[in-house]
Amino acid sequence: MQKLEKRIFASDVNESNDGLAGYLLGWVHEVRDLGALVFLILRDITGTCQLSLRRNELSKESLSELEKISKESVIMVDGVVRAEPKSRLGAEVKVMSIKVLSKSVEPLPYDVVGKVKASMNTRLEYRILDLRRPEHRAIFLIGDTVLNACREYLRSLGFVEVRTPRIIATATEGGASLFEVKYFDKIAYLAQSPQLYKEELVTIFERVFEIGPFFRAEESHTRRHISEFTSIDIEAAFSNYEDVMDILEGLIVHVIMKVLFERKRELELLNVNLKVPRRPFLRITYDEALRELESIGIKKKWGEDFTTEELRQLGRKHLGFYFITHFPTDSKPFYIKPCESNELLSESFDLMYQWLELSSGGTRISDRALLERRIREKGLNPSAFNYHLKVYDYGMPQHAGWGLGFERLLMVLTRKTNIRETILFPRDKFRLMP
Ligand code: AMO
């Protein structure tokens, strides 16, 4: 088969390219065989387009290739773009020759174009076929823009990208959700966050960020927890919780503007009407949230974390992004700084979208004696943190930071209600494959 010079993409198949000749590569999305005339829908990275093949105009070789066609086979065709008012895009490709590069099995175990959506379990079982649905792929194209936009924004503020260990010796976010790994003749753990390392690294780079996978052995099977998630973390020297809340707000706004600019088609496919949120985001304190709950009849003991139902109630009142600040010190990890005016409260915050927690952060303790005290108060042994504590003897500035769950942010941007939709290959208590 002679390959014409130029690759034509599905997105090139429009009226304005009438007469453009070249070759197309991609997957057979749909087949409509009318006998003398065959229509194929071809899918490539840019979308889908219609190919029309007239049997009486094809060579013997192409005809025998056409007989092999099955949905999801990989094909190459030579053809010419023709304006065609009857076609969905106002144009189609008139095919001169066709070759099947890789034939798919028939029938496929999962229908990529089926109107009826499969159950989440079936979808994940055949995830690689599920991801071929343009509206599922779109989620991750948006995700690609999100990660780029985060890097771009943080670098513009002087943050340096770092990579910290995933195999660690001590827990930072509480011992219950730790995964153990056999590490030669010792037991090690998979990191739950880059917390202590990112704090240490502000003494080198002042402002650091990390984007990477972290691990939590989450016992509860929910729509917002997975065992392996991606965290977008920052830590900044000479900053407090308010400074890093501003950065988080700025990042969210930048990300949404970028997604709106770069991913119009994907947002349309997902039927999502995304709006740039107005700054500053609403900020309510933990105590105010408690009062809001009380006003609708939910009486809560001071100091306790919000339950999912309570967060849902708060989310009904606050429809977009908002911060909850000043959590009780005891409800937060040991590294969060208590308020100087009232040690029971902390310089901490969560960024919420309606009922969903997207991020948490705060000012950190930068004094060694206080940090040791807080470690003890949490029932932990300071000697397990020896390496970390020493850093506080070498000159530790005030610092603050946050961790933002990438998959949860993607849930908000794509309006998905199950986190398993916003990660390519989710891991939870019941799923380790594919
Ligand atoms: P935290 O434990 O609140 O804070 O985690 C930060 C954010 O990470 C996301 N996240 C998860 N997403 C999916 N599945 C999970 N199992 C999961 N666990 C956490 C959430 C959450 O808001 N070191 C601190 C951050 C800091 O203070 O800098 C931390 O890890 O979106």
Coordinates of C-alpha atoms and ligand atoms in Angstrom, one line a residue:
M1 CA 0.0 0.0 0.0
Q2 CA 1.4 3.3 -1.0
K3 CA 1.5 5.8 1.8
L4 CA 0.6 9.3 0.9
E5 CA 2.9 11.9 2.4
K6 CA 0.8 13.6 5.1
R7 CA -0.9 12.1 8.1
I8 CA -4.4 13.4 8.4
F9 CA -5.9 13.4 11.9
A10 CA -9.6 13.0 12.6
S11 CA -9.8 16.7 13.6
D12 CA -8.5 17.7 10.1
V13 CA -11.6 16.1 8.5
N14 CA -13.7 19.2 8.1
E15 CA -15.1 21.3 5.2
S16 CA -12.2 23.7 5.1
N17 CA -9.8 20.8 4.2
D18 CA -11.9 19.6 1.2
G19 CA -9.5 18.0 -1.2
L20 CA -6.7 17.3 1.3
A21 CA -5.0 13.9 0.5
G22 CA -3.0 11.8 2.9
Y23 CA -3.2 8.8 5.2
L24 CA -5.0 8.2 8.5
L25 CA -4.1 5.9 11.3
G26 CA -6.3 4.8 14.2
W27 CA -8.9 2.4 15.7
V28 CA -12.2 1.3 14.1
H29 CA -14.7 2.9 16.4
E30 CA -17.8 1.8 14.5
V31 CA -18.7 -0.1 11.3
R32 CA -21.7 0.4 9.1
D33 CA -21.8 -2.0 6.1
L34 CA -24.4 -1.1 3.5
G35 CA -23.1 -3.5 0.9
A36 CA -21.8 -1.4 -2.0
L37 CA -20.9 1.3 0.5
V38 CA -19.1 0.9 3.8
F39 CA -18.8 3.6 6.5
L40 CA -16.2 3.3 9.2
I41 CA -15.8 5.7 12.1
L42 CA -12.1 6.0 12.8
R43 CA -10.8 7.2 16.2
D44 CA -7.4 8.7 16.8
I45 CA -6.0 11.0 19.5
T46 CA -7.8 14.0 18.1
G47 CA -11.3 12.5 18.0
T48 CA -13.4 10.6 15.5
C49 CA -14.2 11.0 11.8
Q50 CA -16.1 9.2 9.1
L51 CA -14.5 7.1 6.3
S52 CA -16.4 6.1 3.3
L53 CA -15.4 3.1 1.1
R54 CA -17.0 2.1 -2.1
R55 CA -16.4 -1.6 -2.7
N56 CA -16.4 -1.2 -6.5
E57 CA -13.6 1.4 -6.3
L58 CA -11.3 -0.7 -4.1
S59 CA -8.4 -2.9 -5.2
K60 CA -8.5 -6.7 -4.5
E61 CA -6.0 -6.2 -1.6
S62 CA -8.1 -3.5 0.0
L63 CA -11.3 -5.5 -0.4
S64 CA -9.7 -8.5 1.4
E65 CA -8.5 -6.2 4.1
L66 CA -12.0 -4.8 4.5
E67 CA -13.3 -8.3 5.1
K68 CA -11.0 -8.5 8.2
I69 CA -12.4 -5.3 9.8
S70 CA -13.7 -5.5 13.3
K71 CA -14.4 -2.9 15.9
E72 CA -11.2 -1.6 17.6
S73 CA -8.9 -3.0 14.9
V74 CA -6.0 -0.7 14.1
I75 CA -6.1 0.5 10.5
M76 CA -4.3 2.7 8.0
V77 CA -6.2 4.2 5.1
D78 CA -5.2 6.4 2.2
G79 CA -7.8 8.9 1.2
V80 CA -9.0 12.4 0.4
V81 CA -11.1 14.7 2.6
R82 CA -14.4 15.6 0.9
A83 CA -16.9 18.1 2.1
E84 CA -20.1 16.1 2.8
P85 CA -23.0 18.0 4.1
K86 CA -24.7 14.8 5.2
S87 CA -21.9 13.8 7.5
R88 CA -21.9 14.8 11.1
L89 CA -18.7 16.9 10.7
G90 CA -19.6 18.4 7.3
A91 CA -16.9 16.2 5.8
E92 CA -15.7 12.7 5.4
V93 CA -12.7 10.8 4.0
K94 CA -13.1 9.1 0.7
V95 CA -10.9 6.0 1.1
M96 CA -8.7 4.7 -1.8
S97 CA -7.0 1.9 0.0
I98 CA -7.1 0.3 3.5
K99 CA -4.9 -1.9 5.5
V100 CA -5.6 -3.7 8.8
L101 CA -2.4 -3.2 11.0
S102 CA -3.7 -5.1 14.0
K103 CA -6.9 -7.1 14.1
S104 CA -9.0 -7.1 17.3
V105 CA -10.9 -10.1 18.5
E106 CA -14.6 -10.5 17.9
P107 CA -16.7 -10.1 19.9
L108 CA -15.0 -7.7 22.2
P109 CA -15.6 -8.3 25.9
Y110 CA -16.7 -4.7 26.4
D111 CA -18.5 -2.4 24.0
V112 CA -16.6 0.8 23.5
V113 CA -19.5 2.6 21.8
G114 CA -22.4 1.0 23.7
K115 CA -25.1 3.4 24.7
V116 CA -25.8 1.5 28.0
K117 CA -22.9 2.1 30.4
A118 CA -21.4 -0.9 32.0
S119 CA -21.2 -1.2 35.8
M120 CA -18.1 0.3 37.5
N121 CA -16.8 -3.2 38.2
T122 CA -17.0 -4.3 34.5
R123 CA -15.6 -1.0 33.4
L124 CA -12.5 -1.4 35.6
E125 CA -12.2 -5.1 34.7
Y126 CA -11.8 -4.0 31.0
R127 CA -10.3 -0.7 31.9
I128 CA -8.1 -0.4 28.7
L129 CA -11.2 -0.7 26.5
D130 CA -13.2 1.5 28.9
L131 CA -10.6 4.2 28.5
R132 CA -11.1 4.1 24.7
R133 CA -14.5 5.8 25.1
P134 CA -13.8 9.4 24.1
E135 CA -15.6 10.7 27.1
H136 CA -13.5 8.6 29.5
R137 CA -10.2 9.5 27.7
A138 CA -11.3 13.1 28.0
I139 CA -10.9 13.0 31.8
F140 CA -7.3 12.2 31.5
L141 CA -6.6 14.7 28.8
I142 CA -8.0 17.3 31.2
G143 CA -5.8 15.7 33.9
D144 CA -2.7 16.2 31.6
T145 CA -3.5 20.0 31.4
V146 CA -4.1 20.1 35.2
L147 CA -0.6 18.7 36.0
N148 CA 1.1 21.0 33.4
A149 CA -0.8 24.0 34.8
C150 CA 0.2 23.2 38.4
R151 CA 3.9 22.9 37.4
E152 CA 3.7 26.1 35.4
Y153 CA 2.0 28.0 38.2
L154 CA 4.2 26.8 41.0
R155 CA 7.4 27.4 39.0
S156 CA 6.3 30.9 38.2
L157 CA 6.2 31.5 42.0
G158 CA 9.7 30.2 42.5
F159 CA 8.9 26.6 43.6
V160 CA 11.4 23.9 42.8
E161 CA 10.2 20.4 41.9
V162 CA 11.6 17.7 44.2
R163 CA 11.3 14.0 44.5
T164 CA 11.3 12.4 48.0
P165 CA 11.5 8.7 49.0
R166 CA 8.5 6.4 48.7
I167 CA 10.1 3.8 50.9
I168 CA 10.2 5.1 54.4
A169 CA 10.9 4.0 58.0
T170 CA 8.3 6.0 60.0
A171 CA 4.7 7.1 59.5
T172 CA 3.8 10.8 59.2
E173 CA 0.0 10.8 58.7
G174 CA -1.0 8.3 61.4
G175 CA -0.1 4.7 61.7
A176 CA -3.4 3.1 60.8
S177 CA -3.2 3.5 57.0
L178 CA 0.4 2.3 56.5
F179 CA 1.4 -0.3 54.0
E180 CA 4.3 -2.4 55.2
V181 CA 6.9 -3.6 52.7
K182 CA 9.6 -6.2 53.3
Y183 CA 12.8 -4.2 52.9
F184 CA 15.7 -6.7 52.9
D185 CA 15.7 -8.0 56.5
K186 CA 13.7 -5.1 57.8
I187 CA 10.2 -3.8 57.7
A188 CA 9.7 -0.5 55.8
Y189 CA 6.6 1.4 54.8
L190 CA 5.2 3.1 51.7
A191 CA 5.1 6.8 52.1
Q192 CA 1.6 8.3 52.9
S193 CA 2.9 11.8 51.9
P194 CA 6.2 13.7 51.4
Q195 CA 5.5 15.6 54.6
L196 CA 8.7 15.5 56.6
Y197 CA 11.0 15.6 53.6
K198 CA 9.3 18.6 52.0
E199 CA 9.5 20.4 55.3
E200 CA 13.3 19.6 55.6
L201 CA 13.8 20.7 52.0
V202 CA 12.7 24.3 52.6
T203 CA 16.0 24.7 54.3
I204 CA 17.7 24.1 50.9
F205 CA 15.3 25.5 48.3
E206 CA 12.9 27.7 50.4
R207 CA 10.0 26.7 48.1
V208 CA 9.5 23.1 47.0
F209 CA 6.7 21.2 45.3
E210 CA 6.3 17.5 44.5
I211 CA 3.7 15.7 42.4
G212 CA 3.7 12.0 42.8
P213 CA 2.0 8.8 44.0
F214 CA 1.4 8.2 47.7
F215 CA -0.1 5.2 49.5
R216 CA -2.7 4.7 52.1
A217 CA -4.1 1.4 53.3
E218 CA -7.6 2.8 53.4
E219 CA -9.9 0.2 55.1
S220 CA -13.1 2.1 54.2
H221 CA -14.4 1.5 50.7
T222 CA -15.7 4.9 49.6
R223 CA -16.1 6.9 46.4
R224 CA -13.3 9.3 47.4
H225 CA -10.5 7.0 48.8
I226 CA -8.0 4.9 46.8
S227 CA -4.9 3.1 48.1
E228 CA -2.6 4.8 45.6
F229 CA -3.3 8.4 44.8
T230 CA -1.4 11.4 43.4
S231 CA -0.6 14.2 45.7
I232 CA 0.3 17.7 44.6
D233 CA 2.4 19.0 47.6
I234 CA 4.0 22.3 48.4
E235 CA 6.1 23.7 51.2
A236 CA 7.3 27.3 51.5
A237 CA 9.8 28.9 53.9
F238 CA 9.0 32.2 55.6
S239 CA 5.3 31.6 55.1
N240 CA 2.2 30.9 57.2
Y241 CA -1.1 29.1 56.5
E242 CA -2.6 32.3 55.0
D243 CA 0.2 32.7 52.5
V244 CA -0.1 29.1 51.3
M245 CA -3.9 29.4 51.2
D246 CA -3.5 32.3 48.8
I247 CA -1.1 30.1 46.6
L248 CA -3.7 27.3 46.6
E249 CA -6.5 29.6 45.5
G250 CA -4.3 31.1 42.8
L251 CA -3.3 27.6 41.6
I252 CA -7.0 26.4 41.4
V253 CA -7.9 29.5 39.4
H254 CA -4.9 29.1 37.1
V255 CA -5.7 25.4 36.5
I256 CA -9.3 26.1 35.7
M257 CA -8.4 28.9 33.2
K258 CA -5.9 26.6 31.5
V259 CA -8.5 23.7 31.3
L260 CA -11.1 26.1 29.8
F261 CA -8.5 27.3 27.3
E262 CA -7.0 24.0 26.3
R263 CA -9.7 21.4 26.8
K264 CA -12.9 22.9 25.4
R265 CA -13.6 19.8 23.3
E266 CA -13.1 17.4 26.3
L267 CA -15.3 19.6 28.5
E268 CA -18.0 19.5 25.9
L269 CA -17.7 15.7 25.6
L270 CA -18.2 15.5 29.3
N271 CA -21.0 18.0 29.3
V272 CA -19.2 20.1 31.9
N273 CA -19.8 23.8 32.2
L274 CA -16.8 24.9 34.1
K275 CA -16.5 28.4 35.6
V276 CA -13.5 30.3 36.9
P277 CA -14.2 30.7 40.7
R278 CA -14.0 34.2 42.2
R279 CA -11.2 35.0 44.6
P280 CA -10.9 35.1 47.6
F281 CA -12.7 31.8 48.3
L282 CA -15.0 31.8 51.3
R283 CA -13.2 31.0 54.6
I284 CA -15.1 29.7 57.6
T285 CA -13.6 28.5 60.8
Y286 CA -14.1 25.1 62.3
D287 CA -16.2 26.7 65.1
E288 CA -18.3 28.5 62.5
A289 CA -18.9 25.3 60.6
L290 CA -20.0 23.7 63.9
R291 CA -22.5 26.6 64.4
E292 CA -23.8 26.1 60.9
L293 CA -24.4 22.5 61.6
E294 CA -26.1 23.3 64.9
S295 CA -28.5 25.7 63.1
I296 CA -29.8 22.8 61.1
G297 CA -30.1 20.6 64.2
I298 CA -26.8 18.7 64.1
K299 CA -25.1 19.0 67.5
K300 CA -21.5 18.0 67.5
K301 CA -19.0 17.6 70.2
W302 CA -16.2 20.1 69.9
G303 CA -12.9 18.6 68.7
E304 CA -14.3 15.8 66.6
D305 CA -13.7 15.5 62.8
F306 CA -16.6 16.1 60.5
T307 CA -18.4 12.9 59.4
T308 CA -19.3 12.5 55.7
E309 CA -22.9 13.3 56.4
E310 CA -21.9 16.5 58.2
L311 CA -19.7 17.5 55.2
R312 CA -22.6 16.8 52.9
Q313 CA -24.7 19.2 54.9
L314 CA -22.0 21.9 54.8
G315 CA -21.6 21.2 51.1
R316 CA -25.3 21.9 50.6
K317 CA -24.8 25.4 51.9
H318 CA -21.4 26.1 50.3
L319 CA -21.7 25.3 46.6
G320 CA -18.2 26.0 45.3
F321 CA -14.7 26.0 46.7
Y322 CA -14.3 27.1 50.3
F323 CA -11.8 26.8 53.2
I324 CA -12.5 25.5 56.7
T325 CA -9.8 26.9 58.9
H326 CA -8.6 26.6 62.5
F327 CA -9.2 23.0 63.3
P328 CA -8.8 21.7 66.8
T329 CA -5.0 21.1 67.3
D330 CA -5.7 17.5 68.4
S331 CA -7.6 16.6 65.2
K332 CA -4.6 17.5 63.1
P333 CA -1.2 15.7 62.6
F334 CA 1.7 16.5 65.0
Y335 CA 3.5 18.8 62.7
I336 CA 0.7 21.4 62.5
K337 CA 1.3 24.6 64.5
P338 CA -1.1 25.4 67.4
C339 CA -2.4 29.0 67.4
E340 CA -0.3 31.2 69.7
S341 CA -3.4 32.9 71.2
N342 CA -5.2 29.5 71.8
E343 CA -3.2 26.3 71.8
L344 CA -6.4 24.2 71.4
L345 CA -6.8 25.6 67.9
S346 CA -4.3 25.2 65.0
E347 CA -3.1 27.3 62.0
S348 CA -4.7 24.7 59.7
F349 CA -7.1 24.5 56.9
D350 CA -8.9 22.2 54.5
L351 CA -9.9 23.3 51.0
M352 CA -13.4 21.9 50.3
Y353 CA -15.5 21.7 47.1
Q354 CA -19.0 21.3 48.4
W355 CA -18.7 18.2 50.6
L356 CA -15.4 16.9 49.2
E357 CA -12.1 17.7 50.9
L358 CA -9.5 18.5 48.2
S359 CA -6.6 19.6 50.2
S360 CA -5.3 20.1 53.7
G361 CA -2.4 22.2 55.0
G362 CA -1.2 24.7 57.5
T363 CA 1.6 26.5 59.2
R364 CA 4.1 23.9 60.6
I365 CA 5.8 23.9 64.0
S366 CA 9.3 25.2 63.4
D367 CA 10.5 24.9 67.0
R368 CA 12.2 21.6 67.9
A369 CA 11.0 21.5 71.6
L370 CA 7.4 22.1 70.6
L371 CA 7.5 19.5 67.8
E372 CA 8.9 16.9 70.2
R373 CA 6.1 17.7 72.7
R374 CA 3.4 17.4 70.0
I375 CA 4.9 14.0 68.8
R376 CA 4.7 12.8 72.4
E377 CA 1.2 14.1 72.9
K378 CA 0.2 12.1 69.8
G379 CA 1.4 9.0 71.5
L380 CA 4.4 8.7 69.2
N381 CA 8.1 8.2 70.1
P382 CA 10.3 11.2 69.3
S383 CA 13.3 8.9 68.8
A384 CA 11.6 7.5 65.7
F385 CA 11.9 11.0 64.3
N386 CA 15.6 11.6 65.2
Y387 CA 16.8 12.4 61.7
H388 CA 13.9 14.8 61.2
L389 CA 14.2 16.5 64.6
K390 CA 17.9 17.2 64.0
V391 CA 17.1 19.4 61.1
Y392 CA 15.5 21.8 63.5
D393 CA 18.9 22.3 65.1
Y394 CA 20.4 23.4 61.8
G395 CA 18.3 26.5 61.2
M396 CA 14.7 26.0 60.5
P397 CA 12.6 28.9 59.3
Q398 CA 8.8 29.3 59.8
H399 CA 7.2 27.3 57.0
A400 CA 3.8 26.2 55.7
G401 CA 2.3 24.1 53.0
W402 CA -0.4 21.9 51.7
G403 CA -1.2 18.6 50.0
L404 CA -3.8 18.6 47.2
G405 CA -5.4 15.3 46.0
F406 CA -5.0 15.3 42.2
E407 CA -7.7 12.7 41.5
R408 CA -10.2 14.5 43.8
L409 CA -9.5 17.8 42.0
L410 CA -10.1 16.0 38.7
M411 CA -13.4 14.7 40.1
V412 CA -14.5 18.3 40.6
L413 CA -13.3 19.5 37.2
T414 CA -15.0 16.6 35.4
R415 CA -18.0 16.4 37.7
K416 CA -17.4 12.7 38.5
T417 CA -18.7 11.3 41.7
N418 CA -16.4 8.3 42.0
I419 CA -12.7 8.7 42.3
R420 CA -12.2 5.5 40.4
E421 CA -13.2 7.4 37.2
T422 CA -10.3 9.9 37.6
I423 CA -7.5 7.4 37.9
L424 CA -6.4 5.2 35.1
F425 CA -5.9 2.0 37.1
P426 CA -7.4 2.4 40.6
R427 CA -6.2 0.5 43.6
D428 CA -8.5 -0.2 46.5
K429 CA -9.0 -2.8 49.1
F430 CA -10.7 -5.1 46.6
R431 CA -8.8 -4.2 43.4
L432 CA -5.1 -4.8 42.6
M433 CA -5.6 -5.6 38.9
P434 CA -5.5 -4.5 36.1
Ligands
AMO1 P1 -4.1 14.7 53.9 O1 -3.9 13.4 54.7 O2 -5.3 15.5 54.3 O3 -2.9 15.7 54.3 O4 -4.0 14.5 52.4 C1 -4.0 15.6 51.5 C2 -5.0 15.4 50.4 O5 -4.7 14.2 49.7 C3 -5.8 13.6 49.2 N1 -5.9 12.2 49.7 C4 -6.5 11.1 49.1 N2 -7.0 11.0 47.9 C5 -7.5 9.8 47.5 N3 -7.4 8.7 48.2 C6 -6.9 8.8 49.4 N4 -6.8 7.6 50.2 C7 -6.4 10.0 49.9 N5 -5.8 10.4 51.1 C8 -5.5 11.7 50.9 C9 -7.0 14.4 49.7 C10 -6.4 15.1 50.8 O6 -7.1 16.4 51.1 N6 0.7 16.0 54.6 C11 -0.6 16.5 54.6 C12 -0.8 17.7 53.7 C13 0.0 18.9 54.2 O7 -0.3 19.3 55.3 O8 0.9 19.4 53.5 C14 -1.6 15.4 54.2 O9 -1.2 14.3 53.7 O10 -7.4 15.3 48.6

